[in-house]
CSV table of C-alpha atoms in Angstrom, one decimal:
chain,number,residue,atom,x,y,z
A,25,UNK,CA,24.2,-77.0,34.7
A,26,UNK,CA,22.4,-74.0,34.5
A,27,UNK,CA,25.1,-71.2,34.1
A,28,UNK,CA,23.8,-69.3,37.0
A,29,UNK,CA,24.1,-72.2,39.1
A,30,UNK,CA,27.5,-72.9,37.9
A,31,UNK,CA,28.3,-69.4,38.7
A,32,UNK,CA,26.8,-69.4,42.2
A,33,UNK,CA,28.4,-73.0,42.7
A,34,UNK,CA,31.8,-71.5,41.6
A,35,UNK,CA,31.9,-67.7,43.3
A,36,UNK,CA,31.3,-68.6,46.9
A,37,UNK,CA,33.9,-67.9,50.1
A,38,UNK,CA,34.2,-71.6,50.1
A,39,UNK,CA,34.9,-72.2,46.3
A,40,UNK,CA,37.5,-69.5,45.7
A,41,UNK,CA,39.2,-70.5,48.8
A,42,UNK,CA,39.1,-74.0,47.5
A,43,UNK,CA,40.3,-72.7,44.2
A,44,UNK,CA,43.3,-70.9,45.4
A,45,UNK,CA,44.8,-74.1,47.5
A,46,UNK,CA,44.2,-76.2,44.5
A,47,UNK,CA,45.3,-74.8,41.7
A,48,UNK,CA,47.6,-71.5,43.0
A,49,UNK,CA,49.6,-71.3,46.0
A,50,UNK,CA,52.8,-71.7,46.1
A,51,UNK,CA,53.0,-71.5,41.7
A,52,UNK,CA,55.8,-69.4,41.4
A,53,UNK,CA,54.2,-67.1,38.6
A,54,UNK,CA,53.2,-63.5,39.5
A,55,UNK,CA,51.4,-60.7,37.4
A,56,UNK,CA,52.1,-57.1,36.7
A,57,UNK,CA,52.2,-56.4,40.8
A,58,UNK,CA,55.0,-58.9,41.1
A,59,UNK,CA,52.8,-60.2,44.1
A,60,UNK,CA,53.2,-64.3,44.8
A,61,UNK,CA,50.5,-66.6,45.8
A,62,UNK,CA,52.8,-67.7,49.1
A,63,UNK,CA,52.4,-67.6,52.8
A,64,UNK,CA,52.8,-63.6,52.8
A,65,UNK,CA,49.8,-63.5,50.5
A,66,UNK,CA,46.1,-62.8,52.3
A,67,UNK,CA,44.0,-65.1,50.2
A,68,UNK,CA,40.7,-64.2,52.9
A,69,UNK,CA,41.1,-60.1,52.2
A,70,UNK,CA,41.6,-60.8,48.2
A,71,UNK,CA,38.2,-63.2,48.2
A,72,UNK,CA,36.2,-60.1,50.5
A,73,UNK,CA,37.4,-58.2,47.6
A,74,UNK,CA,36.7,-60.4,44.8
A,75,UNK,CA,32.8,-61.5,46.2
A,76,UNK,CA,32.5,-57.8,47.0
A,77,UNK,CA,33.3,-56.6,43.2
A,78,UNK,CA,31.8,-59.2,41.4
A,79,UNK,CA,28.3,-58.2,44.1
A,80,UNK,CA,28.2,-55.0,42.8
A,81,UNK,CA,29.4,-55.5,39.1
A,82,UNK,CA,32.7,-53.6,39.3
A,83,UNK,CA,35.2,-56.4,39.1
A,84,UNK,CA,38.0,-55.2,36.9
A,85,UNK,CA,41.1,-57.5,35.5
A,86,UNK,CA,44.3,-55.8,36.3
A,87,UNK,CA,46.7,-55.5,32.7
A,88,UNK,CA,48.4,-58.8,32.2
A,89,UNK,CA,52.1,-59.3,32.4
A,90,UNK,CA,53.5,-60.6,29.0
A,91,UNK,CA,55.8,-63.1,28.4
A,92,UNK,CA,57.3,-63.7,25.4
A,93,UNK,CA,58.0,-67.7,24.0
A,94,UNK,CA,60.2,-67.7,20.9
A,95,UNK,CA,58.9,-70.0,18.1
A,96,UNK,CA,62.2,-70.0,15.9
A,97,UNK,CA,64.4,-67.6,14.0
A,98,UNK,CA,61.9,-65.4,11.4
A,99,UNK,CA,59.2,-66.0,13.9
A,100,UNK,CA,57.0,-63.7,15.9
A,101,UNK,CA,57.3,-64.9,19.6
A,102,UNK,CA,54.8,-66.3,21.3
A,103,UNK,CA,52.7,-64.0,23.6
A,104,UNK,CA,52.0,-65.3,26.9
A,105,UNK,CA,49.6,-63.4,29.0
A,106,UNK,CA,50.3,-63.5,33.1
A,107,UNK,CA,47.5,-62.8,35.2
A,108,UNK,CA,47.7,-61.4,39.2
A,109,UNK,CA,47.1,-63.8,41.9
A,110,UNK,CA,43.7,-62.5,42.2
A,111,UNK,CA,42.7,-62.2,38.7
A,112,UNK,CA,43.9,-65.9,38.4
A,113,UNK,CA,41.5,-66.9,41.5
A,114,UNK,CA,38.6,-65.5,39.1
A,115,UNK,CA,39.9,-66.5,36.4
A,116,UNK,CA,40.2,-70.4,37.4
A,117,UNK,CA,36.6,-70.4,39.2
A,118,UNK,CA,35.4,-68.8,35.2
A,119,UNK,CA,37.0,-71.5,33.7
A,120,UNK,CA,35.1,-73.9,36.4
A,121,UNK,CA,32.2,-72.4,35.3
A,122,UNK,CA,32.6,-72.8,31.9
A,123,UNK,CA,33.6,-76.4,32.8
A,124,UNK,CA,30.3,-76.7,34.2
A,125,UNK,CA,28.1,-75.7,31.3
A,126,UNK,CA,30.0,-77.3,28.6
A,127,UNK,CA,31.1,-80.4,30.0
A,128,UNK,CA,31.2,-81.6,26.1
A,129,UNK,CA,34.6,-78.9,25.6
A,130,UNK,CA,36.4,-79.7,28.9
A,131,UNK,CA,37.8,-83.2,28.0
A,132,UNK,CA,41.0,-82.5,25.9
A,133,UNK,CA,43.2,-85.5,25.9
A,134,UNK,CA,46.5,-85.4,26.9
A,135,UNK,CA,49.2,-85.4,24.3
A,136,UNK,CA,50.2,-89.0,25.0
A,137,UNK,CA,46.5,-90.2,24.8
A,138,UNK,CA,45.8,-88.2,21.8
A,139,UNK,CA,48.8,-90.0,20.1
A,140,UNK,CA,48.0,-93.2,21.5
A,141,UNK,CA,44.4,-92.7,20.0
A,142,UNK,CA,46.6,-91.8,16.4
A,143,UNK,CA,48.5,-95.0,16.5
A,144,UNK,CA,45.4,-97.5,16.9
A,145,UNK,CA,43.7,-95.4,14.3
A,146,UNK,CA,46.3,-95.8,11.5
A,147,UNK,CA,46.5,-99.5,11.6
A,148,UNK,CA,43.2,-99.9,10.4
A,149,UNK,CA,43.2,-100.6,6.5
A,150,UNK,CA,40.1,-98.8,6.1
A,151,UNK,CA,42.2,-95.6,6.1
A,152,UNK,CA,43.6,-94.8,2.5
A,153,UNK,CA,44.7,-91.2,3.1
A,154,UNK,CA,45.6,-88.7,5.5
A,155,UNK,CA,45.1,-85.2,6.4
A,156,UNK,CA,47.6,-83.1,8.3
A,157,UNK,CA,46.0,-79.2,8.5
A,158,UNK,CA,47.7,-76.6,10.9
A,159,UNK,CA,46.3,-73.7,11.4
A,160,UNK,CA,48.3,-70.1,11.2
A,161,UNK,CA,48.1,-68.0,14.7
A,162,UNK,CA,45.2,-70.0,16.2
A,163,UNK,CA,44.8,-68.1,19.4
A,164,UNK,CA,45.5,-64.6,18.1
A,165,UNK,CA,42.8,-65.2,14.9
A,166,UNK,CA,39.7,-66.6,17.0
A,167,UNK,CA,37.5,-64.0,16.3
A,168,UNK,CA,35.5,-62.6,19.5
A,169,UNK,CA,32.2,-61.8,18.0
A,170,UNK,CA,31.7,-64.9,16.9
A,171,UNK,CA,33.0,-66.6,20.3
A,172,UNK,CA,30.7,-64.3,21.9
A,173,UNK,CA,27.9,-65.7,20.0
A,174,UNK,CA,28.6,-69.2,20.8
A,175,UNK,CA,28.8,-68.8,24.5
A,176,UNK,CA,25.9,-66.4,25.0
A,177,UNK,CA,23.8,-68.7,23.7
A,178,UNK,CA,23.9,-70.6,26.6
A,179,UNK,CA,25.3,-67.8,29.2
A,180,UNK,CA,22.5,-65.5,29.7
A,181,UNK,CA,24.2,-64.2,33.0
A,182,UNK,CA,25.2,-60.8,32.5
A,183,UNK,CA,28.1,-60.8,35.2
A,184,UNK,CA,29.1,-63.6,34.3
A,185,UNK,CA,28.9,-62.5,30.4
A,186,UNK,CA,30.6,-59.3,31.4
A,187,UNK,CA,33.8,-61.2,33.4
A,188,UNK,CA,34.7,-63.3,29.7
A,189,UNK,CA,34.2,-60.3,27.8
A,190,UNK,CA,36.6,-58.3,30.5
A,191,UNK,CA,39.0,-61.4,30.2
A,192,UNK,CA,39.1,-61.7,26.9
A,193,UNK,CA,39.5,-57.9,25.7
A,194,UNK,CA,42.1,-57.2,28.8
A,195,UNK,CA,45.8,-56.0,28.0
A,196,UNK,CA,48.5,-58.0,27.6
A,197,UNK,CA,51.7,-55.9,28.0
A,198,UNK,CA,51.2,-52.4,26.8
A,199,UNK,CA,49.2,-53.7,23.4
A,200,UNK,CA,45.7,-53.4,22.6
A,201,UNK,CA,44.2,-56.2,20.5
A,202,UNK,CA,40.7,-56.6,19.2
A,203,UNK,CA,41.0,-59.7,18.3
A,204,UNK,CA,41.7,-63.2,19.2
A,205,UNK,CA,42.2,-65.1,22.9
A,206,UNK,CA,44.8,-64.5,25.0
A,207,UNK,CA,47.2,-67.3,25.7
A,208,UNK,CA,48.7,-68.4,28.9
A,209,UNK,CA,44.9,-68.1,30.8
A,210,UNK,CA,43.2,-71.0,32.6
A,211,UNK,CA,40.2,-70.4,30.2
A,212,UNK,CA,41.8,-69.9,27.0
A,213,UNK,CA,41.5,-73.8,26.4
A,214,UNK,CA,38.2,-74.1,26.8
A,215,UNK,CA,36.8,-71.2,25.2
A,216,UNK,CA,39.0,-72.4,22.1
A,217,UNK,CA,37.1,-75.7,22.3
A,218,UNK,CA,33.7,-73.7,22.3
A,219,UNK,CA,34.7,-72.3,19.2
A,220,UNK,CA,35.6,-75.0,17.3
A,221,UNK,CA,33.1,-77.6,19.1
A,222,UNK,CA,30.6,-77.3,16.1
A,223,UNK,CA,33.5,-78.2,13.4
A,224,UNK,CA,35.0,-80.2,15.3
A,225,UNK,CA,31.6,-82.1,15.6
A,226,UNK,CA,30.8,-81.9,11.9
A,227,UNK,CA,34.2,-84.1,11.1
A,228,UNK,CA,33.7,-86.8,14.2
A,229,UNK,CA,30.3,-87.6,13.3
A,230,UNK,CA,31.7,-88.6,9.6
A,231,UNK,CA,32.1,-92.4,9.5
A,232,UNK,CA,34.3,-92.7,6.8
A,233,UNK,CA,37.2,-90.3,8.7
A,234,UNK,CA,39.1,-90.4,12.0
A,235,UNK,CA,39.4,-86.9,12.8
A,236,UNK,CA,41.8,-85.5,15.3
A,237,UNK,CA,42.5,-81.8,16.6
A,238,UNK,CA,45.0,-80.8,19.4
A,239,UNK,CA,44.9,-76.8,19.6
A,240,UNK,CA,45.9,-75.9,16.3
A,241,UNK,CA,46.6,-79.2,14.8
A,242,UNK,CA,44.2,-81.4,12.8
A,243,UNK,CA,45.0,-85.1,11.4
A,244,UNK,CA,42.2,-86.4,9.2
A,245,UNK,CA,42.5,-90.0,8.0
A,246,UNK,CA,39.9,-90.7,5.1
A,247,UNK,CA,38.8,-93.9,3.6
A,248,UNK,CA,39.3,-91.7,0.3
A,249,UNK,CA,41.8,-92.3,-2.6
A,250,UNK,CA,42.1,-88.9,-3.0
A,251,UNK,CA,41.4,-86.9,-0.1
A,252,UNK,CA,41.8,-83.0,-2.0
A,253,UNK,CA,38.2,-82.3,-1.9
A,254,UNK,CA,38.0,-83.5,1.9
A,255,UNK,CA,41.3,-81.3,2.7
A,256,UNK,CA,39.6,-78.1,0.8
A,257,UNK,CA,36.5,-78.3,2.6
A,258,UNK,CA,38.3,-78.9,6.0
A,259,UNK,CA,40.3,-75.5,5.3
A,260,UNK,CA,36.7,-73.7,3.7
A,261,UNK,CA,35.3,-74.7,7.3
A,262,UNK,CA,37.8,-72.9,9.2
A,263,UNK,CA,37.7,-69.6,7.1
A,264,UNK,CA,34.2,-69.6,8.1
A,265,UNK,CA,35.4,-69.3,11.9
A,266,UNK,CA,37.7,-66.8,10.3
A,267,UNK,CA,40.8,-69.2,11.3
A,268,UNK,CA,43.4,-69.0,8.2
A,269,UNK,CA,44.9,-72.5,7.5
A,270,UNK,CA,48.6,-72.7,6.0
A,271,UNK,CA,48.4,-73.9,2.4
A,272,UNK,CA,49.0,-77.1,1.3
A,273,UNK,CA,50.9,-76.2,-1.9
A,274,UNK,CA,53.4,-74.0,-0.2
A,275,UNK,CA,56.9,-75.8,-0.1
A,276,UNK,CA,57.5,-77.1,3.3
A,277,UNK,CA,54.0,-76.2,4.1
A,278,UNK,CA,52.7,-77.7,7.7
A,279,UNK,CA,49.4,-79.0,5.9
A,280,UNK,CA,49.9,-82.0,4.0
A,281,UNK,CA,48.0,-84.8,2.5
A,282,UNK,CA,48.8,-88.2,1.0
A,283,UNK,CA,48.4,-91.8,1.2
A,284,UNK,CA,48.5,-94.5,4.2
A,285,UNK,CA,51.3,-97.0,3.6
A,286,UNK,CA,52.4,-99.3,6.2
A,287,UNK,CA,56.1,-98.0,5.9
A,288,UNK,CA,54.8,-94.4,6.1
A,289,UNK,CA,53.1,-94.8,9.6
A,290,UNK,CA,55.7,-93.8,11.4
A,291,UNK,CA,56.0,-90.3,9.1
A,292,UNK,CA,52.8,-90.2,9.1
A,293,UNK,CA,52.5,-90.3,13.3
A,294,UNK,CA,55.4,-87.5,13.3
A,295,UNK,CA,53.4,-85.1,11.4
A,296,UNK,CA,51.1,-84.8,14.4
A,297,UNK,CA,53.1,-82.6,16.0
A,298,UNK,CA,51.3,-81.6,19.4
A,299,UNK,CA,51.6,-77.9,20.3
A,300,UNK,CA,52.8,-78.0,23.9
A,301,UNK,CA,53.8,-74.4,24.7
A,302,UNK,CA,49.7,-73.8,24.7
A,303,UNK,CA,49.7,-75.6,28.0
A,304,UNK,CA,53.0,-75.6,29.1
A,305,UNK,CA,52.6,-71.7,30.4
A,306,UNK,CA,48.8,-71.7,31.0
A,307,UNK,CA,48.4,-69.6,34.4
């Protein structure tokens, strides 16, 4: 769908009202203002404000509330960004617009379906080796300039560009950052998928490998007996997007490679550690 048509479709009074009642109404999450999406929330009044401000290009997101999720001893916590109810309505509308524009980036498999797909692939006798790649600090490392270049190739509408730019660069808590995509927003995942779409396609289109990626975890099965050159190539492609992978040669590294044997099937599937946290706190 053309961006301006998608934008005009989603940013109407009826559409925003539907978004509120379908995705946000009675959810417990509150933003920096502490306002809840309950029966006291005047959605008609808020939609009037949204439409007026977007029409005159004056809409501004409120500062996101910060929620810290522990990743274990000695690791920096995951920072989750929580918008206000009004901003959640706008962000969800943007998310639906992006789905309309980039349908190829909007069909992420749920974890169990991804595991089922991996289980079926690993049984195929043509694959001799596997590669497991883990990306360091995925969302915080996304290069905004590169992301905007990919986005704005299709997104020509200035008001939509401005909303997306604002949403990404908006402050979480009291810290301003000039890099990455905030985690926890309804647009976070599709932006990440758009960012990696060309890279993913490069490998999914290769008939000699079975490539799977779920957020920051990549699992590849290859017909090669020695997959090291393929691993180096994949890491290099991520580096071109300014994403750093855990090196394979480090002790206890999350990036691994090896041969596929029947007795290792269970171990290989276990290596495909899917990152549920990125979805559990999306608001």
